[in-house]
Amino acid sequence: MTKNRGFWPMRDIPTVLWLLLTVIAALAHRALPMPGWLMIHLLLLGAVTHAILVWSQYFSFALLRRAATDVDRRRQSIRLILSNGAAALVITGVLSGIWAVTVAGAAALIVAVTWHAVTLVRRMRGSMPGRFGRTIRYYIASAALLTIGAALGAWLARGDAASNLVVAHALINVLGWIGLTVAGTVVTLWPTILRTRADEGAAAGASRALPVLAGAVVIAATGAALEQLVAVAAGLGAYLVGLGIIFFSLFRAARQKAPRSFAALSVAAAMLWWAGAVAAVAVGAIVAAVDGGGFEALDALFGQVVPYLAAGFAVQVLVGALSYLVPVVLGGGPTPVRVGTAGFDAAGILRVTVANAALAVCALPVSSLMRVAASIMYLVAMASFLVVMWRAMRAQRRAKAAPGLPDGGLPAIGRPGGGRRAAGQAAAGQAAAGLTDGGRPDGGLPDGGLSRRHGPIVPEGEQPAGRRSGQAVAGLLSVVLVAAGLAAADPVGLGWGAAPVGAADAPVQTVQVEAANMRFTPDRIEVPAGTRLVIEVTNTDDEQVHDLVFANGIAGGRLAPGEKETIDVGVITADLDGWCSILGHRQMGMTLQIVATGSEAVSGASPDAGVSPDAGARPDAGAHGMGHMGGGTATGSSTAPDLMAEPGPGFDPIDAELPALPASDSPITRELTLTVRDEKREVAPGVTQTLWTYNGTAPGPVLHGRVGDRFVITLENKGAMGHSIDFHAGSLAPDRPMRTIPPGKSLTYTFTATRAGIWMYHCSTMPMSTHIANGMYGAVVIEPAGLPAVDRSYVLVQGEYYLGDHDGGTVDPDRIATRNPDLVTFNGYANQYDHAPLPARVGERVRIWVLDAGIERPSSFHVIGGQFDTVWAEGAYLLDHATDTGSQALALQPAQGGFVELSFPEKGTYPFVSHLMIDAERGAHGLFAVDE
């Protein structure tokens, strides 16, 4: 037999490490692959799964009135090593794209959890369970569900996961593995944290709720797998019924003694987020089934809800439970346990208030800037638990080691000789822990507060009257003030514009408008002058986010597909223009004209129309909240770029060299993750633009392979707006792989290269010209069969810039319409290979792959002083190692490509250009530096 108390590394350390890794991932998410997936799995698969395996065993021993043996402890350590190793393998395998590693991790996890469940079953059969012993069945049922969820997750990791199976996987693991475990635990843990008796009907209610909850998970997950929305809604509805049975007994316990500690309030908040998230998905499934939104609408909603299940439910129930359980298992007697508990409760009300208020802000339709600020506040509030835990555990250790408490015990007050001695020993323990100063949890009394109080000790420590409520107010105010400040700084980001004007009793005309396919329907509305216009706008687009703003400063918010809102435009007295303010959408024709009719109409804009200099009206789409969409407005600069100047100090030329492919006897699979990011980059000396990039560069990375190779591309959108990708190198239906994905989402694009060429890839989100011109393009080189080796091979991708502000601006859609680029470049930087010439040697055979990515300018690639003896354009040889003829230029239209080959006859510097000379003067110019 062994003690279950005291420090146990394999039990106590991994959860802390997983939580710490989650915090690090949250801080460094912009530099990490698949950050959303990574953070959720570090938390749920790592920290929460480890905690479940530890504490469900702990509760099973307690509820079945059994004591753990040394053999039990050794076996549990092995299971924990196996499960944590499994989690590490799964995460490593998914991030590296090595499916075999992921499968090995999933298999190890299934073994560990199955072994865990078998021990619980055997322990139940060999015990006489007490009143709550049957709750162990929750742990067994949840383990059974995890084996299914883990196997499904391994299958999905192959890379061609369907969204319905992803939802099924999440439902099984979050509502099954985690949800059932929590439901079975809170029945006994909740009244214990409150230090009150459990409700008389709690045990019976738990027995009734288990089949409801477990069956509901199976129904909902099966419905998701089969894309049956009604089944998903029915399963989630049943799940809420099961939660209601559990929550009823928890509510009755809370009526006996209200929650006041951090542990209790954190668990209570978790219960609310849990039920609220499930209800939101259930309602979403019903709405999607009724209005025809289909499973894609539910998938989008579920993707939005999962972070709140993780952050609101899983994190808070974990830190709340640990705040109560850790002092108990560290033990040492009543005084050290009290010291530890008081330490865990430090600033508890402040932390739980900030965390939940910030999370609530994130859940609201706020600007991205406000959501980021709220996320940071939440992260600080929750991550502080790690610091609080370290301080509390250190204080408890000191209290256990205090003189006068050889066994860590506290003699009972009122026993002969025990009163003042107990107080003195308690004071000694707390002094060792450093908790006897004024304002500390014991109230600052010299003896720890025991000699002047009557009744039971308050485990989380005495606090001055009003401190807890003061912390709550301070926490709430901090979030409100930050939100208010950001709202004032970016009102349009919240959908706020100028207030509608005009008489309150004016007649009202309500018009329904749909936004889709870069058009408003209707796009012209006639309104009798003097009438208040109310527009009910619905985004019926399949993929794109839209909004509607007006020249009088009235502005709606960003609408995801399927969302709608009502906009009070005000009383119309003159014609008024409206448009979508998403970058490029107005230029694509997404405008709305309001025409004032009747005798009261006036020519031009009237004050009632709101077009006054201080009404917030702006002349272009960029004025309406574009700051949080990835860049500033296209204000441009009156100064032309100085292409003769030296690049900035951070100049890092793109490596144009194309390495030779390793030999291969058969086609191979090539995997790559392309992450969309908004990056401020220098594009010419002294000129920076906020580009939309694949993997941080414009153009994106070059993909290289042979005919027959299979490419598996994971696209992650970490930008500020929707993006997509279109590979010309693959032939397949574009509906799914080329769809636009919103920020935070990802997709897998798989194609097989069946034809040779240098193929373009690019963002296909509308307006396509804007997305490509702002950096979202790249090249795929598929070598033709029998392509001979050369001494050097380079790739040059011609692109164009239509500059916004020269200091971090974004592409100017109006300038695109002029078809007159400011810069034409090779590999994304004007004249970059003038500053970093491409090397070659006399007599070497050099192959130059060239792709014209457009969007407007053709290319006539020419090497000054060189002649091409081989020219391969758009899949065909025009010359092939000619001896008495040659070519001087490779002519390409946008989205065309090929290669040329030459040898340099003597040492020197050989410029290469697009021989449309105005483009060479705009930056399509570079140098070969040829040595002997």
XYZ file of N, CA, C and O in Angstrom, residues 240-354:
460
model
N -27.968 18.224 -23.773
C -28.369 19.308 -22.874
C -29.325 18.806 -21.794
O -29.275 19.275 -20.647
N -30.175 17.860 -22.155
C -31.061 17.270 -21.146
C -30.231 16.573 -20.075
O -30.480 16.709 -18.865
N -29.235 15.789 -20.508
C -28.370 15.120 -19.541
C -27.633 16.110 -18.655
O -27.515 15.908 -17.439
N -27.123 17.202 -19.262
C -26.462 18.228 -18.458
C -27.441 18.850 -17.465
O -27.069 19.171 -16.322
N -28.675 19.034 -17.906
C -29.672 19.610 -17.008
C -29.886 18.756 -15.767
O -30.047 19.283 -14.654
N -29.879 17.441 -15.934
C -30.032 16.540 -14.781
C -28.867 16.713 -13.819
O -29.059 16.787 -12.594
N -27.654 16.783 -14.363
C -26.469 16.965 -13.512
C -26.491 18.332 -12.846
O -26.269 18.469 -11.635
N -26.767 19.359 -13.651
C -26.699 20.730 -13.133
C -27.744 21.003 -12.057
O -27.544 21.870 -11.209
N -28.854 20.276 -12.075
C -29.895 20.500 -11.070
C -29.352 20.225 -9.673
O -29.559 21.012 -8.741
N -28.623 19.115 -9.521
C -28.069 18.811 -8.202
C -26.953 19.790 -7.837
O -26.782 20.139 -6.665
N -26.197 20.260 -8.838
C -25.143 21.236 -8.556
C -25.747 22.555 -8.086
O -25.220 23.213 -7.180
N -26.853 22.942 -8.711
C -27.532 24.173 -8.318
C -28.044 24.087 -6.884
O -27.909 25.036 -6.102
N -28.610 22.940 -6.530
C -29.129 22.779 -5.163
C -27.989 22.829 -4.145
O -28.154 23.382 -3.054
N -26.825 22.283 -4.498
C -25.681 22.373 -3.583
C -25.230 23.818 -3.432
O -24.883 24.263 -2.329
N -25.229 24.563 -4.546
C -24.801 25.963 -4.491
C -25.771 26.814 -3.698
O -25.368 27.849 -3.129
N -27.033 26.431 -3.638
C -27.996 27.179 -2.824
C -27.682 27.027 -1.344
O -27.963 27.933 -0.548
N -27.101 25.894 -0.958
C -26.734 25.706 0.444
C -25.521 26.559 0.811
O -25.436 27.095 1.913
N -24.572 26.661 -0.138
C -23.392 27.464 0.119
C -22.895 28.016 -1.206
O -22.432 27.270 -2.066
N -22.988 29.304 -1.373
C -22.663 29.926 -2.651
C -21.166 29.830 -2.935
O -20.343 29.886 -2.019
N -20.782 29.683 -4.203
C -19.359 29.643 -4.550
C -18.690 30.995 -4.298
O -19.251 32.033 -4.649
N -17.520 30.977 -3.693
C -16.807 32.223 -3.427
C -15.317 32.112 -3.697
O -14.636 33.120 -3.812
N -14.776 30.913 -3.770
C -13.351 30.749 -4.031
C -13.094 30.726 -5.533
O -14.004 30.537 -6.344
N -11.810 30.884 -5.920
C -11.460 30.791 -7.339
C -11.818 29.424 -7.894
O -12.346 29.319 -9.013
N -11.540 28.369 -7.154
C -11.837 27.026 -7.635
C -13.310 26.873 -7.966
O -13.689 26.386 -9.042
N -14.171 27.298 -7.048
C -15.608 27.132 -7.248
C -16.104 28.004 -8.400
O -16.889 27.550 -9.248
N -15.674 29.258 -8.449
C -16.158 30.163 -9.489
C -15.642 29.754 -10.866
O -16.349 29.882 -11.869
N -14.418 29.259 -10.927
C -13.871 28.816 -12.205
C -14.638 27.614 -12.732
O -14.983 27.549 -13.920
N -14.924 26.654 -11.856
C -15.710 25.482 -12.275
C -17.121 25.902 -12.671
O -17.671 25.410 -13.669
N -17.722 26.824 -11.914
C -19.075 27.284 -12.253
C -19.095 27.951 -13.621
O -19.990 27.702 -14.444
N -18.107 28.808 -13.889
C -18.041 29.470 -15.196
C -17.860 28.434 -16.304
O -18.446 28.550 -17.390
N -17.059 27.421 -16.037
C -16.844 26.373 -17.040
C -18.149 25.664 -17.385
O -18.414 25.351 -18.553
N -18.965 25.413 -16.367
C -20.246 24.747 -16.622
C -21.134 25.594 -17.551
O -21.807 25.064 -18.445
N -21.121 26.888 -17.341
C -21.946 27.777 -18.167
C -21.453 27.801 -19.610
O -22.248 27.753 -20.553
N -20.126 27.915 -19.811
C -19.592 27.895 -21.176
C -19.863 26.555 -21.850
O -20.144 26.501 -23.054
N -19.792 25.502 -21.093
C -20.055 24.154 -21.611
C -21.467 24.060 -22.166
O -21.682 23.725 -23.330
N -22.424 24.387 -21.320
C -23.815 24.302 -21.762
C -24.107 25.302 -22.880
O -24.827 24.977 -23.844
N -23.565 26.508 -22.766
C -23.824 27.516 -23.793
C -23.269 27.122 -25.145
O -23.917 27.322 -26.186
N -22.076 26.548 -25.160
C -21.477 26.134 -26.437
C -22.273 25.012 -27.079
O -22.517 25.018 -28.296
N -22.680 24.039 -26.284
C -23.480 22.933 -26.828
C -24.810 23.457 -27.365
O -25.257 23.061 -28.452
N -25.425 24.369 -26.629
C -26.695 24.932 -27.085
C -26.522 25.699 -28.389
O -27.360 25.619 -29.295
N -25.421 26.448 -28.521
C -25.179 27.213 -29.744
C -25.048 26.295 -30.952
O -25.602 26.571 -32.025
N -24.333 25.198 -30.796
C -24.168 24.266 -31.916
C -25.492 23.569 -32.226
O -25.829 23.353 -33.398
N -26.251 23.222 -31.182
C -27.544 22.578 -31.407
C -28.487 23.495 -32.183
O -29.133 23.069 -33.154
N -28.554 24.752 -31.778
C -29.400 25.711 -32.493
C -28.881 25.905 -33.916
O -29.655 25.977 -34.878
N -27.556 25.972 -34.069
C -26.985 26.121 -35.398
C -27.333 24.970 -36.311
O -27.582 25.156 -37.513
N -27.357 23.755 -35.768
C -27.731 22.594 -36.576
C -29.186 22.681 -37.024
O -29.520 22.355 -38.173
N -30.046 23.141 -36.130
C -31.461 23.289 -36.489
C -31.633 24.348 -37.574
O -32.324 24.151 -38.572
N -30.968 25.489 -37.390
C -31.072 26.578 -38.368
C -30.541 26.129 -39.724
O -31.146 26.389 -40.771
N -29.386 25.441 -39.720
C -28.809 24.977 -40.978
C -29.734 23.989 -41.682
O -29.819 23.969 -42.915
N -30.435 23.172 -40.908
C -31.361 22.208 -41.511
C -32.601 22.898 -42.067
O -33.112 22.520 -43.127
N -33.053 23.945 -41.381
C -34.294 24.612 -41.792
C -34.070 25.535 -42.982
O -34.851 25.535 -43.945
N -32.997 26.334 -42.927
C -32.805 27.330 -43.997
C -31.967 26.818 -45.162
O -31.648 27.573 -46.082
N -31.594 25.544 -45.130
C -30.866 24.970 -46.261
C -29.393 25.299 -46.277
O -28.729 25.091 -47.291
N -28.854 25.790 -45.164
C -27.433 26.127 -45.127
C -26.529 24.921 -45.268
O -25.368 25.044 -45.645
N -27.071 23.729 -44.926
C -26.313 22.502 -45.089
C -25.234 22.340 -44.040
O -25.062 23.161 -43.134
N -24.480 21.245 -44.195
C -23.476 20.930 -43.191
C -22.322 21.923 -43.187
O -21.657 22.100 -42.177
N -22.083 22.588 -44.316
C -21.005 23.580 -44.348
C -21.272 24.705 -43.359
O -20.350 25.208 -42.722
N -22.546 25.099 -43.234
C -22.887 26.156 -42.273
C -22.625 25.686 -40.842
O -22.093 26.431 -40.014
N -22.977 24.423 -40.560
C -22.717 23.894 -39.222
C -21.228 23.769 -38.969
O -20.743 24.068 -37.869
N -20.484 23.341 -39.973
C -19.032 23.214 -39.837
C -18.408 24.566 -39.503
O -17.525 24.664 -38.636
N -18.857 25.609 -40.198
C -18.326 26.944 -39.925
C -18.651 27.381 -38.500
O -17.813 27.939 -37.794
N -19.896 27.120 -38.057
C -20.293 27.474 -36.692
C -19.483 26.681 -35.674
O -19.005 27.232 -34.676
N -19.319 25.398 -35.924
C -18.600 24.560 -34.972
C -17.162 25.032 -34.826
O -16.602 25.043 -33.724
N -16.558 25.438 -35.959
C -15.203 25.966 -35.904
C -15.104 27.213 -35.043
O -14.066 27.464 -34.400
N -16.181 28.004 -35.007
C -16.190 29.200 -34.172
C -16.420 28.869 -32.705
O -15.931 29.569 -31.814
N -17.159 27.782 -32.425
C -17.532 27.443 -31.048
C -16.423 26.676 -30.334
O -16.229 26.842 -29.117
N -15.680 25.839 -31.056
C -14.670 24.988 -30.418
C -13.690 25.770 -29.539
O -13.367 25.332 -28.427
N -13.170 26.939 -29.985
C -12.267 27.665 -29.093
C -12.895 28.038 -27.753
O -12.193 28.088 -26.729
N -14.195 28.270 -27.746
C -14.853 28.619 -26.484
C -15.092 27.379 -25.620
O -15.073 27.462 -24.389
N -15.291 26.220 -26.259
C -15.328 24.985 -25.485
C -13.969 24.735 -24.833
O -13.896 24.287 -23.687
N -12.904 25.022 -25.567
C -11.568 24.805 -25.024
C -11.231 25.828 -23.950
O -10.823 25.475 -22.834
N -11.385 27.129 -24.295
C -10.965 28.188 -23.379
C -11.956 28.427 -22.248
O -11.555 28.692 -21.106
N -13.249 28.352 -22.559
C -14.245 28.627 -21.542
C -14.536 27.439 -20.657
O -14.656 27.559 -19.430
N -14.642 26.265 -21.277
C -15.005 25.057 -20.533
C -13.771 24.295 -20.040
O -13.532 24.182 -18.837
N -12.967 23.779 -20.964
C -11.894 22.866 -20.584
C -10.844 23.535 -19.693
O -10.453 22.976 -18.661
N -10.379 24.715 -20.083
C -9.334 25.373 -19.290
C -9.841 25.700 -17.893
O -9.170 25.428 -16.888
N -11.040 26.250 -17.822
C -11.517 26.715 -16.512
C -11.864 25.566 -15.583
O -11.631 25.646 -14.377
N -12.396 24.486 -16.121
C -12.683 23.365 -15.235
C -11.381 22.718 -14.777
O -11.275 22.241 -13.638
N -10.349 22.741 -15.640
C -9.069 22.161 -15.254
C -8.404 22.983 -14.159
O -8.017 22.439 -13.114
N -8.256 24.295 -14.369
C -7.554 25.106 -13.366
C -8.385 25.226 -12.092
O -7.820 25.302 -10.992
N -9.708 25.227 -12.216
C -10.544 25.273 -11.021
C -10.395 24.015 -10.180
O -10.223 24.072 -8.952
N -10.455 22.861 -10.837
C -10.313 21.603 -10.110
C -8.924 21.480 -9.493
O -8.779 21.061 -8.331
N -7.894 21.837 -10.246
C -6.536 21.737 -9.704
C -6.329 22.672 -8.516
O -5.591 22.348 -7.583
N -6.977 23.839 -8.547
C -6.828 24.782 -7.441
C -7.353 24.200 -6.131
O -6.879 24.572 -5.053
N -8.307 23.300 -6.230
C -8.796 22.633 -5.017
C -8.014 21.362 -4.723
O -7.636 21.089 -3.576
N -7.730 20.566 -5.768
C -7.185 19.231 -5.550
C -5.702 19.232 -5.200
O -5.254 18.395 -4.409
N -4.913 20.114 -5.804
C -3.468 20.072 -5.574
C -3.118 20.250 -4.096
O -2.325 19.467 -3.544
N -3.662 21.248 -3.389
C -3.337 21.339 -1.958
C -3.741 20.088 -1.181
O -3.045 19.679 -0.254
N -4.850 19.476 -1.575
C -5.317 18.281 -0.864
C -4.329 17.139 -1.034
O -3.962 16.460 -0.070
N -3.884 16.885 -2.279
C -3.008 15.733 -2.492
C -1.586 16.009 -2.010
O -0.856 15.072 -1.678
N -1.162 17.281 -1.984
C 0.140 17.571 -1.397
C 0.124 17.332 0.103
O 1.137 16.963 0.692
N -1.043 17.542 0.718
C -1.251 17.168 2.106
C -0.377 17.914 3.081
O 0.076 19.035 2.849
N -0.133 17.264 4.253
C 0.663 17.860 5.313
C -0.145 18.224 6.530
O 0.411 18.703 7.516
N -1.463 18.048 6.476
C -2.300 18.412 7.599
C -3.132 19.638 7.304
O -2.934 20.319 6.283
N -4.067 19.965 8.186
C -4.998 21.071 7.914
C -4.324 22.414 7.648
O -4.711 23.131 6.743
N -3.288 22.752 8.446
C -2.681 24.071 8.254
C -1.954 24.188 6.917
O -2.195 25.141 6.155
N -1.065 23.267 6.554
C -0.442 23.382 5.237
C -1.447 23.346 4.088
O -1.286 24.071 3.100
N -2.472 22.516 4.225
C -3.478 22.469 3.173
C -4.195 23.801 3.062
O -4.452 24.307 1.958
N -4.489 24.403 4.221
C -5.135 25.702 4.194
C -4.226 26.751 3.560
O -4.663 27.596 2.775
N -2.925 26.685 3.888
C -1.975 27.633 3.311
C -1.945 27.477 1.790
O -1.958 28.457 1.030
N -1.885 26.223 1.333
C -1.885 25.987 -0.111
C -3.163 26.448 -0.774
O -3.141 27.077 -1.842
N -4.285 26.156 -0.151
C -5.568 26.565 -0.722
C -5.675 28.078 -0.800
O -6.161 28.635 -1.798
N -5.224 28.767 0.262
C -5.247 30.228 0.249
C -4.343 30.771 -0.854
O -4.671 31.756 -1.524
N -3.199 30.113 -1.061
C -2.311 30.554 -2.132
C -2.948 30.404 -3.495
O -2.814 31.280 -4.361
N -3.641 29.312 -3.735
C -4.305 29.106 -5.025
C -5.440 30.100 -5.251
O -5.836 30.343 -6.389
N -5.961 30.653 -4.162
C -7.075 31.597 -4.294
C -6.600 33.037 -4.459
O -7.419 33.946 -4.571
N -5.299 33.264 -4.531
C -4.774 34.635 -4.637
C -5.334 35.335 -5.869
O -5.263 34.818 -6.986
N -5.912 36.519 -5.648
C -6.518 37.312 -6.733
C -7.482 36.469 -7.567
O -7.659 36.716 -8.765
N -8.102 35.499 -6.922
C -8.950 34.561 -7.655
C -10.143 35.206 -8.328
O -10.446 34.906 -9.493
N -10.825 36.094 -7.632
C -12.010 36.730 -8.213
C -11.610 37.610 -9.387
O -12.278 37.644 -10.422
N -10.483 38.312 -9.242
C -9.993 39.147 -10.342
C -9.688 38.291 -11.562
O -10.077 38.623 -12.690
N -9.008 37.176 -11.363
C -8.620 36.330 -12.493
C -9.827 35.750 -13.206
O -9.904 35.770 -14.439
N -10.775 35.254 -12.449
C -11.919 34.609 -13.092
C -12.814 35.642 -13.770
O -13.391 35.387 -14.829
N -12.886 36.838 -13.220
C -13.695 37.893 -13.834
C -13.070 38.374 -15.144
O -13.756 38.486 -16.169
N -11.764 38.649 -15.112
C -11.099 39.102 -16.333
C -11.196 38.042 -17.423
O -11.512 38.336 -18.583
